[in-house]
mmCIF file of N, CA, C and O in Angstrom:
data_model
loop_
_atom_site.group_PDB
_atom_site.id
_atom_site.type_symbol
_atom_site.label_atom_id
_atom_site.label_comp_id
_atom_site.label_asym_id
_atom_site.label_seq_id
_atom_site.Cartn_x
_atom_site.Cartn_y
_atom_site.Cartn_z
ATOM 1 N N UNK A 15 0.851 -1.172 0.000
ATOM 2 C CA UNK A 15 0.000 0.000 0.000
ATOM 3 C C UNK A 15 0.898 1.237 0.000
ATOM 4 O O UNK A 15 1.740 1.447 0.873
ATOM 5 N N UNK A 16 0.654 2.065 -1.071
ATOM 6 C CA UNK A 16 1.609 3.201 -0.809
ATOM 7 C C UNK A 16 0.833 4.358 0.004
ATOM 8 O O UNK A 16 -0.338 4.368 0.384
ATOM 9 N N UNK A 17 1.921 5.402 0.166
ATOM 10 C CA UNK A 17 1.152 6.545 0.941
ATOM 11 C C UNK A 17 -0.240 6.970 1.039
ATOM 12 O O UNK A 17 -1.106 6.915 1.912
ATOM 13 N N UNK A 18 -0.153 7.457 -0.272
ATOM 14 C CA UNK A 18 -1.769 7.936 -0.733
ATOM 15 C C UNK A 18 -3.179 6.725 -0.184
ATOM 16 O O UNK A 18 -4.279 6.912 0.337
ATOM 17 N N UNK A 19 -2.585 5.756 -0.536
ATOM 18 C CA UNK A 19 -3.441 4.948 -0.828
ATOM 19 C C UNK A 19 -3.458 4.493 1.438
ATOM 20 O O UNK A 19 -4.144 3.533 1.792
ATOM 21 N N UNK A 20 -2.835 5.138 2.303
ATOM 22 C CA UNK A 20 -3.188 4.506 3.037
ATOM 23 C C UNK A 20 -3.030 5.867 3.761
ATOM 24 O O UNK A 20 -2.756 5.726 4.953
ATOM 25 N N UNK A 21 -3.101 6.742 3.474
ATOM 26 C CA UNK A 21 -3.615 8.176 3.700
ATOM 27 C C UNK A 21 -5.290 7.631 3.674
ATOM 28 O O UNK A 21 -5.995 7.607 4.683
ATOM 29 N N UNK A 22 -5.584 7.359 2.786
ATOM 30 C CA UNK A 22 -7.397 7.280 2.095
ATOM 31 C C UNK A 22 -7.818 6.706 3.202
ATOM 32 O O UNK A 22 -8.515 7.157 4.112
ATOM 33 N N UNK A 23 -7.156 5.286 2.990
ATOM 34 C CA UNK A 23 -7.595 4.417 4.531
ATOM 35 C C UNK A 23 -8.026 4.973 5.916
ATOM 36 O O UNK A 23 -9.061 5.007 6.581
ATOM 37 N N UNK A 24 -6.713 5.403 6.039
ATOM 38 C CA UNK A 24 -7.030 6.327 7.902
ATOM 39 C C UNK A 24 -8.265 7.234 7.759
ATOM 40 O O UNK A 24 -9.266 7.017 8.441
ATOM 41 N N UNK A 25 -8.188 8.502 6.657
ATOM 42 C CA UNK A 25 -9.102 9.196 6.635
ATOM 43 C C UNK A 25 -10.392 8.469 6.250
ATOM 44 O O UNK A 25 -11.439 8.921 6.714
ATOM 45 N N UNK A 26 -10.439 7.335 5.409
ATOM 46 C CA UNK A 26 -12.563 6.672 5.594
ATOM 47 C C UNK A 26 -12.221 5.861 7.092
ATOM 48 O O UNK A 26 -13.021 6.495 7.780
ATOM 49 N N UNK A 27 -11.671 5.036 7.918
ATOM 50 C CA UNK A 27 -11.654 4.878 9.276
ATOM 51 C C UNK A 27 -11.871 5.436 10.146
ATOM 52 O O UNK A 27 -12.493 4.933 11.082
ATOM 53 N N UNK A 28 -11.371 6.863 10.156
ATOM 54 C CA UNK A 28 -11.687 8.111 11.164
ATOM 55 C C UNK A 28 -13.073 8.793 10.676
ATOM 56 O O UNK A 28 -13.660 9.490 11.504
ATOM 57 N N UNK A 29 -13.675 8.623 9.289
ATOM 58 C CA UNK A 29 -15.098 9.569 8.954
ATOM 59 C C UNK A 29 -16.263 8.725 8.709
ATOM 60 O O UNK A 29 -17.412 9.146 8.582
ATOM 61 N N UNK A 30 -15.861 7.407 8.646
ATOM 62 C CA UNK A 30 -16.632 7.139 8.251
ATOM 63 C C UNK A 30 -18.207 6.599 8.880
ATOM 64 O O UNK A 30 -19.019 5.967 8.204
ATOM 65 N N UNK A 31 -18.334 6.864 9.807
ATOM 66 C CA UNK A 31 -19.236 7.015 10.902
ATOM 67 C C UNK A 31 -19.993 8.313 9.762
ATOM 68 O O UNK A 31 -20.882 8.130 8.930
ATOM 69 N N UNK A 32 -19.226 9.677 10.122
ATOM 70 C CA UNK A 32 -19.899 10.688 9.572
ATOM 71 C C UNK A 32 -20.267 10.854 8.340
ATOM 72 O O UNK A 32 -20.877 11.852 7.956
ATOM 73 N N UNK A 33 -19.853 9.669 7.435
ATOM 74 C CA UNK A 33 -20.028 10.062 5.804
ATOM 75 C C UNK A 33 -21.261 9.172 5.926
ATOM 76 O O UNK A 33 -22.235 9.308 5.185
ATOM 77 N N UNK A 34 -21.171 8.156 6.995
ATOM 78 C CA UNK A 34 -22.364 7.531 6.587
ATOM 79 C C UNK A 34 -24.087 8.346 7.297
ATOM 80 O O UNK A 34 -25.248 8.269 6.895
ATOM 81 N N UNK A 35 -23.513 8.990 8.347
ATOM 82 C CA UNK A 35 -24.703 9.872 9.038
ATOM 83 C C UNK A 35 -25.080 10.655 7.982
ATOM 84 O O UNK A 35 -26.267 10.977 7.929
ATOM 85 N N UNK A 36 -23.976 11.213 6.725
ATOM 86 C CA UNK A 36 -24.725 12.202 5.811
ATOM 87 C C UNK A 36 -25.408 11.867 4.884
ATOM 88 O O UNK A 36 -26.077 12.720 4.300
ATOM 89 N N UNK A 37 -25.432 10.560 4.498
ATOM 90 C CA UNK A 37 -25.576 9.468 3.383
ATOM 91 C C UNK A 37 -27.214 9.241 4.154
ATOM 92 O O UNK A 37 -28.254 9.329 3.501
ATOM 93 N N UNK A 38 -27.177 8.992 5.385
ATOM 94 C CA UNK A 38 -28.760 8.778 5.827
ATOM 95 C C UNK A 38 -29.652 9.965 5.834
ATOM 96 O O UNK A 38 -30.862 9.942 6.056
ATOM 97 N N UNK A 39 -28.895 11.044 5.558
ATOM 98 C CA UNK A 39 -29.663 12.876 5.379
ATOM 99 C C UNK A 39 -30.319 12.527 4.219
ATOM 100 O O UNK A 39 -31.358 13.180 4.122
ATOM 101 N N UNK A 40 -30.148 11.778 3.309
ATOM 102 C CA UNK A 40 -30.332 11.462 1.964
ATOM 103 C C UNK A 40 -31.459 10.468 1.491
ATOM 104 O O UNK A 40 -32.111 10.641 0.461
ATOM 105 N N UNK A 41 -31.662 9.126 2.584
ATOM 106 C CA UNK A 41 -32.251 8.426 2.779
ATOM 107 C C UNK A 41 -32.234 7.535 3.417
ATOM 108 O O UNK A 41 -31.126 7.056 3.657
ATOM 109 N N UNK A 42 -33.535 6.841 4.039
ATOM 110 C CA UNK A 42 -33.241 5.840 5.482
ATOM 111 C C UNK A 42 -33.231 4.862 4.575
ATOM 112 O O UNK A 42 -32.642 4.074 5.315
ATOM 113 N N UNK A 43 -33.359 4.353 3.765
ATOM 114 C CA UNK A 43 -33.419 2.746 3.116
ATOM 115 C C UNK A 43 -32.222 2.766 2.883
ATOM 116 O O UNK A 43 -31.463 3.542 2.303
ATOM 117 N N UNK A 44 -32.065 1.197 3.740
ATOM 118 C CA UNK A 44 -30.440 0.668 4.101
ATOM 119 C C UNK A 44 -29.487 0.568 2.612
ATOM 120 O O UNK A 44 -28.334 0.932 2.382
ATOM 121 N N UNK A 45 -30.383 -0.001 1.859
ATOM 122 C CA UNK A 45 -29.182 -0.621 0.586
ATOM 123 C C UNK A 45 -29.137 0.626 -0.340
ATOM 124 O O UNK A 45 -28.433 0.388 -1.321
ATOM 125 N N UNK A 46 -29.740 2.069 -0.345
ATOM 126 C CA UNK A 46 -29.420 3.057 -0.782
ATOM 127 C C UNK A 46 -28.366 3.815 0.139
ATOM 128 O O UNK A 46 -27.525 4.442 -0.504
ATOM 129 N N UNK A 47 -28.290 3.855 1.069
ATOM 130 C CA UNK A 47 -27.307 4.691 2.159
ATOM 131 C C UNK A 47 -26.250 3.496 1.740
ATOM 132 O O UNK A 47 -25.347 3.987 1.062
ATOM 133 N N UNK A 48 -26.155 2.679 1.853
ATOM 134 C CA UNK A 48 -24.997 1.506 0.617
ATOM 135 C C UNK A 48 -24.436 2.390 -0.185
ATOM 136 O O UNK A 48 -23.384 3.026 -0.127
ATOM 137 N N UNK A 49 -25.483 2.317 -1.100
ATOM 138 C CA UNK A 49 -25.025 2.869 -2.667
ATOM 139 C C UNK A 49 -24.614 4.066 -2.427
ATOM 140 O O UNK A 49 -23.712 4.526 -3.128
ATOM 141 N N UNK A 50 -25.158 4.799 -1.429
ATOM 142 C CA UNK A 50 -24.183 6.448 -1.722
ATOM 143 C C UNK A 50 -23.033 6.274 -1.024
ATOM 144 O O UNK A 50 -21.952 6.558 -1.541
ATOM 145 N N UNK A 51 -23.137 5.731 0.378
ATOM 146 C CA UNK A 51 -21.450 5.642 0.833
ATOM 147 C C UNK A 51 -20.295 5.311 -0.254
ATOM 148 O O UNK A 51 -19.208 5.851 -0.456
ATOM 149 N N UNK A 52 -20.927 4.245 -0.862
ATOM 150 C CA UNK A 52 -20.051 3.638 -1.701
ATOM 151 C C UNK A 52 -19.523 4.516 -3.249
ATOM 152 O O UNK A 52 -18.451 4.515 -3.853
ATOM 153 N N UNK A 53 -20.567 5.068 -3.447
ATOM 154 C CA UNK A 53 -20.335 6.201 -4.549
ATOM 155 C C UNK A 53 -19.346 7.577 -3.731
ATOM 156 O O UNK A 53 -18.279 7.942 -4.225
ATOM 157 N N UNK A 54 -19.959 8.259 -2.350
ATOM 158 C CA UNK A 54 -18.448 8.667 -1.785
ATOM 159 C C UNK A 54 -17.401 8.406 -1.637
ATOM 160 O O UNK A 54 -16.430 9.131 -1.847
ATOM 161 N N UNK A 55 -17.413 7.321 -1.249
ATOM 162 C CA UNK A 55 -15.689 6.874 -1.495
ATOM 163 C C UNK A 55 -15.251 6.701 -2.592
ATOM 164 O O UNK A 55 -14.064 6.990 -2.743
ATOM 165 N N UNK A 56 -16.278 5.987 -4.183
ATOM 166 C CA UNK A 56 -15.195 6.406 -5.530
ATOM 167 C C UNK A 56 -14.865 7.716 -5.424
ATOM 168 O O UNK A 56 -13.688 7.957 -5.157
ATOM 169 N N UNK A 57 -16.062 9.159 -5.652
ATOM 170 C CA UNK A 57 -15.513 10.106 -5.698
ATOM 171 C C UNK A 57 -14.294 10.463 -4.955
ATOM 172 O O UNK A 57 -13.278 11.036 -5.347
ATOM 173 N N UNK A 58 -14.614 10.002 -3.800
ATOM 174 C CA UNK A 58 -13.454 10.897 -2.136
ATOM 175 C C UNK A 58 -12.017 10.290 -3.153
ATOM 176 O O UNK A 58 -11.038 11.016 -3.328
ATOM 177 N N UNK A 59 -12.108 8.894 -3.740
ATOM 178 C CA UNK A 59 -10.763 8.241 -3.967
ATOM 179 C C UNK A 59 -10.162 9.236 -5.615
ATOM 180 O O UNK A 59 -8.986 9.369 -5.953
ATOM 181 N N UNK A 60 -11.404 9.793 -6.369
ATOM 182 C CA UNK A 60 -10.589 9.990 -7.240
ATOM 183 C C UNK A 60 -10.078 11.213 -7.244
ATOM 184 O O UNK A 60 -9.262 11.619 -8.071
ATOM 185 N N UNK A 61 -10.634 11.981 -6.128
ATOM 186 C CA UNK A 61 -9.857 13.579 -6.574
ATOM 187 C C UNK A 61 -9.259 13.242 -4.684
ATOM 188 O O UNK A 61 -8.777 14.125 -3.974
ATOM 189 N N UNK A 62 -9.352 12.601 -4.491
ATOM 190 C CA UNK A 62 -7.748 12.225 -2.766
ATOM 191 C C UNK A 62 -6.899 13.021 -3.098
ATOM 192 O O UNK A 62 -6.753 13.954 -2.308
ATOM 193 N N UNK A 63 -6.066 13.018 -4.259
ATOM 194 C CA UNK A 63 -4.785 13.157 -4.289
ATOM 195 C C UNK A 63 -4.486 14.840 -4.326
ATOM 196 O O UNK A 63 -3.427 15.451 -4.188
ATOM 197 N N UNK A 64 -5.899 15.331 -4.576
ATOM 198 C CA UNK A 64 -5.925 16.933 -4.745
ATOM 199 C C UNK A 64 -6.975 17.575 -3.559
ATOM 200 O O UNK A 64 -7.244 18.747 -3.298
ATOM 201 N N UNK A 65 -7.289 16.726 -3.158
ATOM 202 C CA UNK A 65 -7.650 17.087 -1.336
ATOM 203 C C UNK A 65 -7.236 17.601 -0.722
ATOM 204 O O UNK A 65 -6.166 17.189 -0.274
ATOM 205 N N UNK A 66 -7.896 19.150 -0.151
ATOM 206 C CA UNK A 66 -7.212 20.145 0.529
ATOM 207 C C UNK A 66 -7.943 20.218 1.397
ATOM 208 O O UNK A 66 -7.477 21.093 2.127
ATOM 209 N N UNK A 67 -9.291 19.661 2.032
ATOM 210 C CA UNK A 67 -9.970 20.745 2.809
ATOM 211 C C UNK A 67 -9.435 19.685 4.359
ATOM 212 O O UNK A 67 -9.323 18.461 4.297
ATOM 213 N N UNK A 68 -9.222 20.352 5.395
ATOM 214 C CA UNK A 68 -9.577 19.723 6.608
ATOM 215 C C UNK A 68 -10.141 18.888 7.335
ATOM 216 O O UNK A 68 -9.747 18.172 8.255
ATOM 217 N N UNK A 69 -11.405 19.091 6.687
ATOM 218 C CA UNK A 69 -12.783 18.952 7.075
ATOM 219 C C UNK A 69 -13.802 18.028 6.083
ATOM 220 O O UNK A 69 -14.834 18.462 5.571
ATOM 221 N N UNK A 70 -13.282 16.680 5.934
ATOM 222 C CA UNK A 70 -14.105 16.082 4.743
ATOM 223 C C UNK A 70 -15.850 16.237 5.285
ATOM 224 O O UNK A 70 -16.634 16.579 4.400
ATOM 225 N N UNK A 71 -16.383 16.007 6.593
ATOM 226 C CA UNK A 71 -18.150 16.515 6.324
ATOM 227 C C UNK A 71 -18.422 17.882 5.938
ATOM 228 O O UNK A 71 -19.471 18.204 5.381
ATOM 229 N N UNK A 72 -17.300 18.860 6.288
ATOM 230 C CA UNK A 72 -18.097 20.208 5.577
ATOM 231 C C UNK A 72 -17.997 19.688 4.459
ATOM 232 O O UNK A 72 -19.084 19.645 3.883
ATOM 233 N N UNK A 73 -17.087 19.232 3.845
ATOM 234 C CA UNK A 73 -16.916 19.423 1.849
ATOM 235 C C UNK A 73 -18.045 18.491 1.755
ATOM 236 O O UNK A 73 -18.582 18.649 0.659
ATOM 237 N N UNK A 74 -18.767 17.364 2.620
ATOM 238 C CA UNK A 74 -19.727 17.283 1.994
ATOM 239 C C UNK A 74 -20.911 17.388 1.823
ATOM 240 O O UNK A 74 -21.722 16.951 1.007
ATOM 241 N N UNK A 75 -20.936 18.085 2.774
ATOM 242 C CA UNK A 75 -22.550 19.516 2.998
ATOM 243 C C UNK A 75 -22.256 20.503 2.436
ATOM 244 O O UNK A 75 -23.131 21.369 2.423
ATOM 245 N N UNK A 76 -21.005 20.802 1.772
ATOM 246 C CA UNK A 76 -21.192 22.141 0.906
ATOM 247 C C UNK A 76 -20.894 21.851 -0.335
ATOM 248 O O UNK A 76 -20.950 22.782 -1.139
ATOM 249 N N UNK A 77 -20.482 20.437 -0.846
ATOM 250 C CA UNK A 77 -20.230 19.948 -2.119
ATOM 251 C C UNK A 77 -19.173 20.870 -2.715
ATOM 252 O O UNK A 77 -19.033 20.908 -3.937
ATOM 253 N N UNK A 78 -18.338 21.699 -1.813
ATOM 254 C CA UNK A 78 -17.226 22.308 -2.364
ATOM 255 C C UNK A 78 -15.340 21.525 -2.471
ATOM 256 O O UNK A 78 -14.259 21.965 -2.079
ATOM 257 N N UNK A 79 -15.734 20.228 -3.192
ATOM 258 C CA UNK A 79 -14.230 19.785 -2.743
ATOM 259 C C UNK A 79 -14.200 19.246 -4.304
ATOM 260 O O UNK A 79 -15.055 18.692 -4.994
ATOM 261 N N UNK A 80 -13.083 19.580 -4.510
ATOM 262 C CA UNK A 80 -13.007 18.487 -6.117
ATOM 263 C C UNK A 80 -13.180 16.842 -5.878
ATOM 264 O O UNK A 80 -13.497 15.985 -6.704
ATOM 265 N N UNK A 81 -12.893 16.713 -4.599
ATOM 266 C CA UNK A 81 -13.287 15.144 -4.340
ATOM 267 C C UNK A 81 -14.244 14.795 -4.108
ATOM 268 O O UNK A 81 -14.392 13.681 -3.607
ATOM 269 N N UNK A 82 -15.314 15.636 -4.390
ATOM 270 C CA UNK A 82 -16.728 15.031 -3.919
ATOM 271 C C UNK A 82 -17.173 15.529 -5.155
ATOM 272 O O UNK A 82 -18.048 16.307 -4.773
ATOM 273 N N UNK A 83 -17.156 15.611 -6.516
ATOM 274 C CA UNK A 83 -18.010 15.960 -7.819
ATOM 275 C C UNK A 83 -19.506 16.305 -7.638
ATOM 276 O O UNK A 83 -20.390 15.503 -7.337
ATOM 277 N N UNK A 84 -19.618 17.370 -7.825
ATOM 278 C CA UNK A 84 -21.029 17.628 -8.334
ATOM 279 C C UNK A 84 -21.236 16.696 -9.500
ATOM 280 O O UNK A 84 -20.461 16.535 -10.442
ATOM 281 N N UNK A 85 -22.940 15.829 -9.204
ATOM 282 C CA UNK A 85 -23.780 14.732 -10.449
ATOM 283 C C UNK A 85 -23.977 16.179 -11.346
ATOM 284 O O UNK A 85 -24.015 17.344 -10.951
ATOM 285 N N UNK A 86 -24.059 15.750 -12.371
ATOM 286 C CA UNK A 86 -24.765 16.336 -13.552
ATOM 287 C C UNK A 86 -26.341 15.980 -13.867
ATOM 288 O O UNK A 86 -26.903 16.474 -14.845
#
């Protein structure tokens, strides 16, 4: 595992309690709060490497992080 890749790790271990509390803001049906966690972490993984903010639950209540893509 190189850096990055276990940078990612620690940071979904330490949030991921909270990514999933925001994922249930979204909806209580279990196998959809699934599907979005799981769609956060592709996004969180593909813009990681250009991850600046502190604070991954603000970036994702304000959808301001390149790692969290605004859907089209």
């Amino acid at each position: 595992m190189n850096e990055l890749e276990r940078q990612f790790a620690q940071t979904v271990a330490e949030q991921k309690s909270t990514i999933y509390t925001v994922c249930y803001m979204f909806s209580q049906d279990a196998d959809e709060v699934n599907d979005l966690f799981q769609e956060v972490l592709v996004n969180l993984w593909k813009g990681f490497e250009n991850f600046e903010h502190p604070s991954i639950p603000a970036s994702l209540l304000t959808g301001k992080s390149d790692a969290v893509p605004q859907s089209d």
